[in-house]
Structure formats: structure tokens, C-alpha cells
Tab-separated table of C-alpha atoms in Angstrom:
chain	number	residue	atom	x	y	z
A	22	MET	CA	84.395	29.211	23.826
A	23	GLY	CA	85.401	27.832	27.204
A	24	LYS	CA	87.270	30.852	27.907
A	25	CYS	CA	84.655	32.996	27.555
A	26	VAL	CA	82.258	30.953	29.763
A	27	ILE	CA	84.580	30.972	32.562
A	28	PRO	CA	84.918	34.729	33.177
A	29	LYS	CA	80.974	35.073	32.938
A	30	LEU	CA	80.481	32.334	35.641
A	31	ALA	CA	82.978	34.003	37.851
A	32	ILE	CA	81.227	37.487	37.761
A	33	PHE	CA	77.703	35.609	38.367
A	34	PHE	CA	79.241	33.795	41.295
A	35	LEU	CA	80.487	37.270	42.659
A	36	PHE	CA	76.832	38.634	42.326
A	37	PHE	CA	75.434	36.105	43.805
A	38	LEU	CA	77.689	36.225	46.857
A	39	LEU	CA	77.216	40.044	47.172
A	40	LEU	CA	73.349	39.296	47.333
A	41	LEU	CA	73.715	36.827	49.985
A	42	SER	CA	75.665	39.423	51.990
A	43	LEU	CA	72.927	42.248	51.696
A	44	ILE	CA	70.351	39.954	53.235
A	45	PRO	CA	71.032	40.283	57.001
A	46	ARG	CA	71.443	44.182	56.434
A	47	VAL	CA	68.145	44.411	55.016
A	48	HIS	CA	66.399	42.016	57.460
A	49	ALA	CA	68.136	44.037	60.383
A	50	GLN	CA	66.699	47.559	59.177
A	51	THR	CA	63.440	46.125	58.538
A	52	SER	CA	63.564	44.565	62.250
A	53	ALA	CA	64.440	47.982	63.330
A	54	ALA	CA	61.674	49.759	61.564
A	55	VAL	CA	59.115	47.387	62.728
A	56	ALA	CA	60.363	47.486	66.294
A	57	ALA	CA	60.329	51.432	66.143
A	58	ALA	CA	56.704	51.577	64.720
A	59	PRO	CA	54.482	51.933	67.752
A	60	SER	CA	52.054	48.959	68.204
A	61	ASP	CA	49.540	50.989	70.615
A	62	PRO	CA	46.841	52.798	68.087
A	63	SER	CA	46.761	55.816	70.561
A	64	ALA	CA	50.796	56.335	70.072
A	65	ARG	CA	50.130	55.970	66.425
A	66	ILE	CA	47.578	58.771	66.708
A	67	ALA	CA	49.937	60.969	68.812
A	68	LYS	CA	52.755	60.494	66.511
A	69	LEU	CA	50.612	61.643	63.589
A	70	GLU	CA	49.404	64.771	65.611
A	71	GLN	CA	52.887	65.614	66.131
A	72	GLN	CA	53.660	65.487	62.510
A	73	LEU	CA	50.720	67.379	61.635
A	74	ALA	CA	51.673	70.218	64.161
A	75	ASP	CA	55.248	70.190	63.054
A	76	ALA	CA	54.144	70.499	59.610
A	77	LYS	CA	51.879	73.404	60.433
A	78	GLY	CA	54.681	74.879	62.412
A	79	SER	CA	57.085	74.815	59.485
A	80	ALA	CA	54.392	76.696	57.329
A	81	ASP	CA	53.483	79.271	59.864
A	82	ASN	CA	57.280	80.074	60.341
A	83	SER	CA	57.893	80.008	56.562
A	84	TRP	CA	55.131	82.684	56.032
A	85	MET	CA	56.304	84.795	59.004
A	86	LEU	CA	59.865	84.829	58.024
A	87	THR	CA	58.614	85.763	54.387
A	88	SER	CA	56.531	88.441	56.094
A	89	SER	CA	59.454	89.795	58.021
A	90	ALA	CA	61.426	90.328	54.757
A	91	LEU	CA	58.422	92.139	52.913
A	92	VAL	CA	57.919	94.394	56.245
A	93	LEU	CA	61.564	95.241	56.096
A	94	MET	CA	61.108	96.025	52.177
A	95	MET	CA	58.863	98.413	52.958
A	96	THR	CA	61.652	100.730	54.855
A	97	GLY	CA	64.224	99.956	52.349
A	98	PRO	CA	63.707	100.331	49.555
A	99	GLY	CA	59.923	101.151	49.546
A	100	LEU	CA	59.717	104.408	52.056
A	101	ALA	CA	63.309	105.398	50.942
A	102	LEU	CA	62.068	105.612	47.175
A	103	PHE	CA	58.921	107.227	48.202
A	104	TYR	CA	60.207	109.838	50.292
A	105	GLY	CA	63.592	110.087	48.253
A	106	GLY	CA	61.475	111.152	45.005
A	107	LEU	CA	59.314	113.458	46.943
A	108	VAL	CA	62.084	115.831	48.165
A	109	ARG	CA	64.321	118.195	46.037
A	110	LYS	CA	67.510	116.763	44.200
A	111	LYS	CA	69.809	118.306	46.824
A	112	ASN	CA	68.318	116.238	49.450
A	113	VAL	CA	67.588	112.685	48.163
A	114	LEU	CA	70.386	110.848	49.553
A	115	GLY	CA	69.913	112.576	53.131
A	116	THR	CA	66.226	111.600	52.916
A	117	MET	CA	66.992	108.149	51.875
A	118	MET	CA	69.863	107.658	54.443
A	119	GLN	CA	67.334	108.510	57.195
A	120	SER	CA	65.184	105.525	56.305
A	121	PHE	CA	68.237	103.180	55.930
A	122	ALA	CA	69.560	104.638	59.117
A	123	MET	CA	66.521	103.124	61.227
A	124	MET	CA	67.212	99.782	59.864
A	125	ALA	CA	70.531	99.717	61.500
A	126	ILE	CA	69.783	101.774	64.613
A	127	ILE	CA	66.660	100.320	65.415
A	128	THR	CA	67.893	96.878	64.873
A	129	VAL	CA	70.682	97.021	67.561
A	130	LEU	CA	68.413	98.959	69.996
A	131	TRP	CA	65.764	96.410	69.601
A	132	ALA	CA	68.128	93.405	70.441
A	133	LEU	CA	69.682	95.338	73.584
A	134	VAL	CA	66.237	96.450	75.368
A	135	SER	CA	63.530	97.612	73.011
A	136	TYR	CA	62.044	94.012	72.288
A	137	SER	CA	61.943	93.365	76.155
A	138	MET	CA	60.335	96.942	76.610
A	139	ALA	CA	57.681	96.318	74.195
A	140	PHE	CA	56.748	92.504	74.478
A	141	GLY	CA	58.303	91.307	77.877
A	142	ALA	CA	55.940	90.837	80.671
A	143	GLY	CA	55.559	94.093	82.846
A	144	ASN	CA	52.743	96.330	83.830
A	145	SER	CA	49.772	97.963	81.892
A	146	PHE	CA	52.155	100.450	80.135
A	147	ILE	CA	55.613	99.096	79.726
A	148	GLY	CA	57.206	95.733	79.415
A	149	GLY	CA	59.934	94.414	81.919
A	150	LEU	CA	63.490	93.914	81.333
A	151	HIS	CA	63.432	89.918	81.613
A	152	ASN	CA	64.282	89.840	77.992
A	153	VAL	CA	66.889	92.544	77.677
A	154	PHE	CA	69.792	91.392	75.023
A	155	LEU	CA	67.244	88.799	73.854
A	156	HIS	CA	67.405	86.701	76.843
A	157	GLY	CA	65.127	83.844	76.754
A	158	VAL	CA	63.972	84.457	73.064
A	159	GLY	CA	64.992	81.497	71.129
A	160	ALA	CA	63.611	78.577	69.119
A	161	GLN	CA	60.621	77.716	71.750
A	162	PRO	CA	57.239	79.467	70.973
A	163	ASP	CA	55.657	82.054	73.202
A	164	PRO	CA	52.158	80.837	73.571
A	165	ASP	CA	50.855	84.189	74.660
A	166	TYR	CA	51.855	85.616	71.159
A	167	ALA	CA	52.077	82.997	68.640
A	168	ALA	CA	52.151	79.462	69.581
A	169	THR	CA	53.323	77.747	66.332
A	170	ILE	CA	56.372	79.909	65.672
A	171	PRO	CA	59.715	80.244	67.397
A	172	ALA	CA	59.978	83.336	69.729
A	173	GLN	CA	62.913	84.578	67.623
A	174	THR	CA	60.853	84.766	64.380
A	175	PHE	CA	57.952	86.580	66.378
A	176	MET	CA	60.939	88.872	67.605
A	177	VAL	CA	62.346	89.635	64.146
A	178	TYR	CA	59.017	90.214	62.773
A	179	GLN	CA	58.212	92.928	65.177
A	180	LEU	CA	61.401	94.295	64.766
A	181	MET	CA	60.306	95.368	61.119
A	182	PHE	CA	57.515	97.302	62.464
A	183	ALA	CA	59.699	99.118	65.174
A	184	ILE	CA	62.196	100.040	62.199
A	185	ILE	CA	59.450	101.481	59.788
A	186	THR	CA	57.610	103.598	62.416
A	187	PRO	CA	60.239	105.951	63.223
A	188	ALA	CA	61.134	106.277	59.748
A	189	LEU	CA	57.823	107.471	58.803
A	190	ILE	CA	58.355	110.516	60.965
A	191	THR	CA	61.262	111.681	58.691
A	192	GLY	CA	58.950	112.674	56.002
A	193	ALA	CA	57.614	115.671	58.226
A	194	PHE	CA	61.074	117.522	58.903
A	195	ALA	CA	62.829	116.396	55.531
A	196	GLU	CA	65.116	118.731	54.085
A	197	ARG	CA	65.972	120.649	57.357
A	198	MET	CA	67.014	118.384	60.340
A	199	LYS	CA	70.746	117.623	61.458
A	200	PHE	CA	71.376	113.808	60.635
A	201	SER	CA	72.845	113.607	64.307
A	202	ALA	CA	69.643	115.190	65.868
A	203	MET	CA	67.542	112.831	63.726
A	204	ALA	CA	69.445	109.816	65.062
A	205	LEU	CA	69.442	110.714	68.562
A	206	PHE	CA	65.597	111.765	68.272
A	207	MET	CA	64.793	108.468	66.806
A	208	ILE	CA	66.609	106.578	69.527
A	209	LEU	CA	64.635	108.459	72.411
A	210	TRP	CA	61.226	108.404	70.383
A	211	SER	CA	61.512	104.389	70.083
A	212	LEU	CA	62.297	104.318	73.717
A	213	LEU	CA	59.804	106.579	75.182
A	214	VAL	CA	57.043	106.587	72.643
A	215	TYR	CA	57.010	103.253	70.467
A	216	ASN	CA	57.901	100.695	73.062
A	217	PRO	CA	55.291	101.867	75.671
A	218	MET	CA	52.451	102.198	72.920
A	219	ALA	CA	53.504	98.657	71.400
A	220	HIS	CA	53.353	97.319	74.684
A	221	MET	CA	49.987	98.786	75.683
A	222	VAL	CA	48.283	97.304	72.561
A	223	TRP	CA	50.137	94.062	71.957
A	224	GLY	CA	52.227	93.221	75.002
A	225	LYS	CA	51.194	91.146	77.875
A	226	GLY	CA	49.121	92.739	80.451
A	227	GLY	CA	48.851	95.877	78.072
A	228	LEU	CA	46.174	98.527	78.898
A	229	LEU	CA	44.708	98.376	75.198
A	230	ASN	CA	45.332	94.630	74.522
A	231	ALA	CA	42.139	93.130	73.154
A	232	SER	CA	43.620	89.641	73.111
A	233	LEU	CA	45.240	89.269	76.577
A	234	GLY	CA	42.327	91.111	78.546
A	235	GLY	CA	43.439	94.630	78.404
A	236	ARG	CA	41.321	97.318	80.430
A	237	PHE	CA	40.433	98.957	77.300
A	238	PRO	CA	40.614	96.341	74.521
A	239	THR	CA	41.273	98.216	71.434
A	240	LEU	CA	41.212	96.484	67.995
A	241	ASP	CA	44.564	97.264	66.204
A	242	PHE	CA	45.430	94.144	64.085
A	243	ALA	CA	48.811	95.426	62.486
A	244	GLY	CA	49.396	98.778	63.962
A	245	GLY	CA	46.797	101.608	63.222
A	246	THR	CA	47.620	103.434	66.705
A	247	VAL	CA	51.007	101.583	67.430
A	248	VAL	CA	52.600	102.777	64.341
A	249	HIS	CA	50.674	105.171	62.039
A	250	VAL	CA	48.882	107.432	64.567
A	251	THR	CA	52.157	107.735	66.880
A	252	SER	CA	54.196	108.566	63.816
A	253	GLY	CA	51.765	110.841	62.111
A	254	VAL	CA	51.084	112.805	65.033
A	255	SER	CA	54.864	113.160	65.926
A	256	ALA	CA	55.511	114.158	62.549
A	257	LEU	CA	52.838	117.166	62.963
A	258	VAL	CA	54.840	118.060	66.013
A	259	CYS	CA	58.044	117.893	64.521
A	260	ALA	CA	57.008	120.251	61.671
A	261	LEU	CA	55.623	122.496	63.988
A	262	TYR	CA	58.657	122.717	66.269
A	263	LEU	CA	61.187	123.281	63.492
A	264	GLY	CA	59.101	125.597	61.621
A	265	HIS	CA	59.155	126.233	57.615
A	266	ARG	CA	61.762	125.475	55.162
A	267	ILE	CA	63.515	128.118	53.722
A	268	GLY	CA	61.284	129.748	51.172
A	269	TYR	CA	58.354	127.993	51.983
A	270	PRO	CA	55.410	128.270	50.914
A	271	LYS	CA	56.191	131.039	48.453
A	272	GLU	CA	58.837	129.290	46.433
A	273	PRO	CA	57.836	126.099	44.484
A	274	MET	CA	59.210	122.917	45.827
A	275	PRO	CA	58.425	120.029	43.596
A	276	PRO	CA	59.202	116.464	43.903
A	277	HIS	CA	62.308	115.807	41.928
A	278	SER	CA	61.428	112.636	40.678
A	279	VAL	CA	57.812	111.147	40.912
A	280	VAL	CA	59.041	108.413	39.159
A	281	LEU	CA	61.283	107.225	42.220
A	282	SER	CA	58.043	107.759	44.454
A	283	PHE	CA	55.858	105.682	42.332
A	284	ILE	CA	58.237	102.904	42.559
A	285	GLY	CA	58.352	103.133	46.368
A	286	ALA	CA	54.695	103.333	46.354
A	287	CYS	CA	54.473	100.179	44.461
A	288	LEU	CA	56.965	98.280	46.816
A	289	LEU	CA	55.037	99.618	49.744
A	290	TRP	CA	51.586	98.210	48.565
A	291	VAL	CA	53.336	94.890	47.978
A	292	GLY	CA	55.389	95.094	51.479
A	293	TRP	CA	52.080	95.786	52.985
A	294	PHE	CA	50.691	92.437	52.806
A	295	GLY	CA	53.444	91.119	55.207
A	296	PHE	CA	52.585	93.966	57.219
A	297	ASN	CA	49.023	93.143	57.473
A	298	ALA	CA	48.627	89.354	56.607
A	299	GLY	CA	51.565	88.620	58.546
A	300	SER	CA	50.142	89.789	61.654
A	301	ALA	CA	47.697	86.932	61.757
A	302	LEU	CA	51.258	85.158	63.017
A	303	GLY	CA	50.362	82.089	60.803
A	304	ALA	CA	49.449	80.955	57.391
A	305	GLY	CA	45.841	80.180	58.137
A	306	SER	CA	42.463	81.735	56.820
A	307	LEU	CA	42.992	84.914	58.805
A	308	ALA	CA	45.983	85.848	56.907
A	309	SER	CA	44.235	85.401	53.545
A	310	SER	CA	41.109	87.635	55.039
A	311	ALA	CA	43.808	90.120	56.059
A	312	PHE	CA	45.499	89.983	52.625
A	313	VAL	CA	42.438	90.608	50.860
A	314	ALA	CA	41.400	93.580	53.100
A	315	THR	CA	44.603	95.155	52.590
A	316	HIS	CA	44.477	95.025	48.969
A	317	PHE	CA	41.011	96.117	48.621
A	318	GLY	CA	41.360	99.129	51.033
A	319	ALA	CA	44.579	100.321	49.166
A	320	ALA	CA	42.698	100.017	45.632
A	321	ALA	CA	39.555	101.879	47.064
A	322	ALA	CA	41.608	104.556	48.346
A	323	ALA	CA	43.757	105.272	45.322
A	324	LEU	CA	40.576	105.674	43.662
A	325	GLY	CA	38.869	107.784	46.417
A	326	TRP	CA	41.944	110.190	46.304
A	327	SER	CA	42.143	110.353	42.639
A	328	VAL	CA	38.574	111.330	42.124
A	329	ALA	CA	38.338	113.910	44.751
A	330	GLU	CA	41.738	115.226	43.226
A	331	TRP	CA	39.809	115.170	39.781
A	332	PHE	CA	37.120	116.987	40.648
A	333	ARG	CA	38.900	119.934	42.609
A	334	ASN	CA	41.657	120.183	40.069
A	335	GLY	CA	40.164	118.916	36.784
A	336	LYS	CA	42.602	115.976	36.385
A	337	PRO	CA	43.980	113.124	38.700
A	338	SER	CA	47.550	113.049	39.184
A	339	ALA	CA	50.559	109.955	39.542
A	340	LEU	CA	51.241	111.729	42.906
A	341	GLY	CA	47.727	111.813	44.232
A	342	ALA	CA	47.150	108.050	43.224
A	343	ILE	CA	50.160	106.974	45.109
A	344	SER	CA	49.215	108.895	47.930
A	345	GLY	CA	45.771	107.655	48.054
A	346	ALA	CA	46.875	104.010	48.199
A	347	VAL	CA	49.353	104.647	50.911
A	348	ALA	CA	46.493	106.511	52.758
A	349	GLY	CA	44.146	103.162	52.190
A	350	LEU	CA	46.847	100.884	53.418
A	351	VAL	CA	47.472	102.946	56.596
A	352	ALA	CA	43.700	103.096	57.137
A	353	ILE	CA	43.111	99.566	56.892
A	354	THR	CA	46.041	98.303	58.789
A	355	PRO	CA	43.912	98.354	62.250
A	356	ALA	CA	40.844	96.662	60.570
A	357	ALA	CA	42.794	94.143	58.343
A	358	GLY	CA	42.221	91.353	60.611
A	359	PHE	CA	38.631	91.945	61.626
A	360	VAL	CA	36.727	93.007	58.481
A	361	GLY	CA	35.673	91.408	55.191
A	362	PRO	CA	36.139	92.515	51.685
A	363	MET	CA	32.984	95.058	51.486
A	364	PRO	CA	33.951	97.086	54.656
A	365	ALA	CA	37.743	97.247	53.438
A	366	LEU	CA	36.453	98.709	50.339
A	367	ALA	CA	34.433	101.432	52.291
A	368	ILE	CA	37.230	102.318	54.773
A	369	GLY	CA	39.667	102.575	51.942
A	370	ALA	CA	37.246	104.940	50.247
A	371	ILE	CA	36.504	107.116	53.098
A	372	ALA	CA	40.256	107.283	53.945
A	373	GLY	CA	41.226	108.261	50.552
A	374	VAL	CA	38.884	111.251	50.426
A	375	PHE	CA	39.504	112.026	54.196
A	376	CYS	CA	43.341	112.178	53.665
A	377	TYR	CA	43.149	114.008	50.345
A	378	GLY	CA	41.161	116.749	52.287
A	379	MET	CA	43.741	116.975	55.240
A	380	VAL	CA	46.506	117.173	52.713
A	381	ALA	CA	44.852	119.789	50.172
A	382	LYS	CA	42.851	121.834	52.622
A	383	VAL	CA	43.561	121.526	55.987
A	384	LYS	CA	47.364	121.845	55.782
A	385	ALA	CA	47.076	124.812	53.440
A	386	LYS	CA	44.619	126.438	55.922
A	387	PHE	CA	46.960	126.352	58.806
A	388	GLY	CA	50.099	126.458	56.886
A	389	TYR	CA	52.192	123.899	58.838
A	390	ASP	CA	55.371	122.450	56.408
A	391	ASP	CA	54.680	118.781	56.905
A	392	THR	CA	57.312	118.301	54.044
A	393	LEU	CA	55.934	114.794	53.012
A	394	ASP	CA	52.452	114.789	54.328
A	395	ALA	CA	53.416	112.290	57.086
A	396	PHE	CA	50.766	113.724	59.174
A	397	GLY	CA	48.044	113.924	56.550
A	398	VAL	CA	48.395	110.406	55.399
A	399	HIS	CA	49.592	108.419	58.489
A	400	GLY	CA	48.169	110.574	61.373
A	401	ALA	CA	44.913	111.200	59.727
A	402	GLY	CA	44.587	107.719	58.111
A	403	GLY	CA	45.928	105.990	61.078
A	404	THR	CA	43.040	107.893	63.385
A	405	ILE	CA	40.254	107.262	60.878
A	406	GLY	CA	41.101	103.646	60.192
A	407	ALA	CA	41.114	102.765	63.794
A	408	LEU	CA	37.791	104.597	64.593
A	409	LEU	CA	36.161	103.135	61.399
A	410	THR	CA	37.622	99.377	62.916
A	411	GLY	CA	35.244	99.833	65.528
A	412	VAL	CA	32.399	100.171	63.326
A	413	PHE	CA	33.031	97.324	60.920
A	414	ALA	CA	34.767	94.825	62.900
A	415	THR	CA	32.893	91.489	62.885
A	416	SER	CA	33.216	88.245	64.854
A	417	ALA	CA	32.905	86.256	61.648
A	418	VAL	CA	36.112	87.422	60.616
A	419	ASN	CA	38.087	87.317	63.661
A	420	PRO	CA	36.071	85.905	66.809
A	421	ILE	CA	38.349	87.981	69.281
A	422	PHE	CA	35.926	88.756	72.101
A	423	LYS	CA	34.392	85.867	73.946
A	424	ASP	CA	32.361	85.428	77.471
A	425	ALA	CA	33.205	83.168	80.254
A	426	GLN	CA	31.675	80.260	78.543
A	427	GLY	CA	33.729	80.623	75.529
A	428	ASN	CA	30.595	81.769	73.391
A	429	THR	CA	31.643	84.484	70.631
A	430	LEU	CA	30.677	88.000	71.417
A	431	ALA	CA	30.020	90.742	68.983
A	432	SER	CA	33.139	92.889	67.732
A	433	GLY	CA	32.073	96.166	65.993
A	434	LEU	CA	29.059	98.565	66.281
A	435	LEU	CA	27.497	97.267	63.126
A	436	GLU	CA	27.446	93.835	64.882
A	437	GLY	CA	26.154	95.208	67.942
A	438	ASN	CA	29.059	96.198	70.115
A	439	ALA	CA	28.713	100.110	70.572
A	440	HIS	CA	30.864	100.122	73.390
A	441	GLN	CA	33.923	99.152	70.934
A	442	LEU	CA	33.790	102.500	69.302
A	443	LEU	CA	34.561	103.955	72.449
A	444	ASN	CA	37.399	101.728	73.371
A	445	GLN	CA	38.705	102.549	69.967
A	446	ALA	CA	38.484	106.356	70.783
A	447	VAL	CA	40.537	105.477	74.116
A	448	GLY	CA	43.261	103.866	72.107
A	449	VAL	CA	43.458	106.809	69.679
A	450	ALA	CA	43.393	109.294	72.307
A	451	ILE	CA	46.146	107.600	74.341
A	452	ALA	CA	48.129	107.573	71.198
A	453	TRP	CA	47.630	111.173	70.190
A	454	VAL	CA	48.574	112.210	73.906
A	455	LEU	CA	51.779	110.167	74.107
A	456	ALA	CA	52.985	111.051	70.784
A	457	ILE	CA	52.552	114.717	71.458
A	458	VAL	CA	54.006	114.901	74.837
A	459	GLY	CA	56.731	112.304	74.212
A	460	THR	CA	57.853	114.232	71.112
A	461	LEU	CA	58.004	117.465	72.484
A	462	VAL	CA	59.892	116.455	75.427
A	463	ILE	CA	62.224	114.538	73.218
A	464	LEU	CA	62.739	117.535	70.735
A	465	LYS	CA	63.646	119.646	73.425
A	466	ILE	CA	66.256	117.470	74.957
A	467	VAL	CA	67.814	116.825	71.559
A	468	ASP	CA	67.621	120.615	70.647
A	469	LEU	CA	69.630	121.454	73.793
A	470	VAL	CA	72.124	118.626	73.153
A	471	VAL	CA	73.016	118.962	69.901
A	472	GLY	CA	70.631	121.231	68.122
A	473	LEU	CA	67.815	120.214	65.604
A	474	ARG	CA	67.996	122.281	62.360
A	475	VAL	CA	70.856	122.647	59.964
A	476	SER	CA	72.150	126.290	59.194
A	477	GLU	CA	70.702	128.249	56.615
A	478	ASP	CA	73.684	127.875	54.563
A	479	HIS	CA	73.453	124.100	54.894
A	480	GLU	CA	70.015	123.824	54.271
A	481	THR	CA	70.512	126.010	50.960
A	482	GLN	CA	73.121	123.698	50.159
A	483	GLY	CA	71.052	120.525	50.683
A	484	LEU	CA	71.485	117.711	53.106
A	485	ASP	CA	73.339	115.456	50.666
A	486	LEU	CA	76.380	117.637	50.669
A	487	SER	CA	76.196	119.432	53.870
A	488	GLN	CA	75.458	116.227	56.049
A	489	HIS	CA	76.926	113.173	54.001
A	490	GLY	CA	79.443	115.066	51.678
A	491	GLU	CA	78.032	113.565	48.616
A	492	GLU	CA	75.382	114.170	45.842
A	493	GLY	CA	72.518	111.717	44.742
A	494	TYR	CA	73.311	112.811	40.896
A	495	TYR	CA	76.532	113.548	39.183
A	496	PHE	CA	76.163	115.076	35.574
A	497	GLU	CA	79.052	114.999	33.519
A	498	VAL	CA	79.420	118.080	31.390
A	499	SER	CA	81.231	117.858	28.056
A	500	ALA	CA	83.839	119.991	27.336
């Protein structure tokens, strides 16, 4: 019995010594914490405010990085699948490759010079070269653009817009342009058309910048003029310049897989929440409002297109429904952060019917071969959406205009600001002119340097084999 008690006493004694050794360490840590805690109430309040600001910055940055990923998803896989399914089987890889190539080419171009041209301080029409090679674009926010997120986050978010915009144009010349010509054209187009337009609408000192005192303040929340009007109008110019595909319009050229296009359209719809709600540049109530407006606009447009098609053809098609949804997303883009849910429904419904008319009637009447209706959806939808933004914009959603005393002013026509409709028309007109003139000049240059169009043999063979040496589908035939 005594032998058992001695080890227990020894263990207890060792445990007691361990506790004694910890007391000075705990006391020291407690003393340090007390010493570190500010005794001044104002210091404690300042520290709490800093912690709140840090928390908000983290939340905003998380949302913006998520939005960046969503917008990139719109190009690949969204647009790649949407466009890829609409072409003939022999051109599916060539068409998808054009969207994928933009993800690589425009990224490198953006890092080298394009970001600086679009968002660097410059004049009314183009940014300077202060941020070439992303000089000065780091972890610190740029308060002129987004005060709660790193400048690098803002830069990469805007990059995703620069990627998808030229990719939209490829729908107009699908199935007939050389890959080399496409690559050179897109590089020049991004430098000479997209960057100036982005700077004028969103950049510091831009002619059309509504939030930083532009001469003609144009409301364009997420790219109605910058993205959709420029790409859509440029698409029309490309289609007219290149001419018809071989056999168009006498030979039927139906989509080889509406299933792929359906999946792509759904990915575009989901990704568009990053496109529009992300343009709030923070995770606040404005992002929620833009999110709701985006969804409502797309839904109303899908119904508008489908109903118009139903009346004309006796039945609604899946292709028509997804095309209508995309048209609604295009039209609500400039208005998303300036209108409420009911105006969003109205804009979507109008755009759905209007874009259906452009595709089904206007295109047939004039006979141009806009292969995948890039102009009918993006050019027409972006134009009508930008103008309707000037009608329905309300300061209750986004008090963007204020007087010298800081009082909120009316935003749109229905709120009493009739002049805003004129500003919207000026922004649309500049986008049209820049796109037409810039695209024509670039097409001429590319045509002289490498030639634009594939040969007749290569077009008949298909772009997959002629441009990339591979096929989208290999079907094994049993012996």
C-alpha cells in the first residue's frame, strides 16, 4: 500500500510545480494585453472603426474576386459553348477557340498597356501610360474607383470585361475568318476601340464619366455602351466587310447543337450577376439591387422574345428563349445599378421583342450575314438598353448626381431629368461612331497584312481542320 502512495505523491508534486511555473507566464501575458489595450476612449473607438473598415474591405474584396471569376466564366465556358453550339459541326472548335484565345491574348495585353490606357489618368478620350506593366497597381485601393478593395482586384475585375467584349464580335464572322487575322484584329480593336471607350465612360477624366464629372455624364453601370454597343456595331461592320458565307442564305445552316448553346446561355445568365452586381464594386445594397434588376430583366426578355416568336411562327423555340434571355441581360446591363425591379421588367420585355424583330425581320430584309446575331442581340440590345436607362434611372436606387451642396438630383427622364436622355444618346452615338470607324480601319490593316478570310476550300472543309488541324467530334465507324 505504501509503495502505491509514493508514486501518486510524486506525480501530484510534479503537477504542482508545473502550475507554479505557468503563473509568471500567464501574468506576463495578461499584463501585456492590459498594456496594449488603449485607455483613451477615443483610441478605442478609432481601433473599433478600423476593425469595421477592415471587415468591410474583406467582404467587398471577397465579392469582387468572386465576381471576377463569374465574369471570366461568361467567356469560357459560357460564350464558348453558346457560340460553339450555334455553328455547324465542322466549325465548333474553331469558334470556341476564338473565345478561349481572348482569355489569353487580352490578359497579356491588359497587363502590358491596356489597363493603363483604359483607367490611368489621361485626357477626356484615353488614359495615360502611368500604369504600364501594372506599375503602381497593388494592394492599396484607388479611391477614385473603389475605396474598399485593392487596386489589383479592381484591375483584374475590369480585365474580365476587356476579355469578353472582343469575344462577342466573333459571332458575326464565325465560320469564315482566319485565326491569325482574328488574333491581330482583336489586339488592334482592343487598343483602338475598347480602351478609349472604357476610359471615356469609366476612366478618370473621361468625357462620358457620370461619377467623375464627365462633360456628357452617361449612365452605364456595367457596360451597355462600353461592351455591347461597341462589340455589336463592330460585329455588323465585320459581317458586311467579309460578306456572306459560301451558300448563305440559300443553303440551310442550322446550329449543330442547341444543347451546347442552351448550357452556354445558362452559364451566361449566372455569370452576368458578377458582370452587373459586381459593378457595384462592393458587397452592399447597390449590388443587391443590380442583382435583382439583372435577373428580372433577363426573365422578362426571355418571355418577350418567346411570345413574339410564338405569334409569328406558331410556337416558341428553345433557341429563341435563350437568345431572348441574353438580349435582356444585354439591355439591363447599363441600367442595372440605376433602376428598380419593375423598370427592369419593362426594359427586359422591350428588349426581348425589339431584338427579336432585329434578328427575324431587319436582318432578313437587309440580307447581311451576321452569323450568330451579335449585332441583333448586343448592338441593338445595348443601344435600346442605354437609352432606356436614361428614361427609368432613379436616384432612389443610386443617387449619382448631386449639386454643389451635396443634395441629390434627379437621375432619369421619369424622375424629371429629361436632359439625361440626351446624354445617353451622346454616349451611344460616340460608341457607334468609334466602333464603325475604328473597325473599318482595323479590318483594312489586317486585310493588307495577313488577309481576313479563309480560302473557299478551307471554308468548305471547316475551320476546325483548316485552322487547327483537329475536329470537334470523332465518330468511330464499326467494321
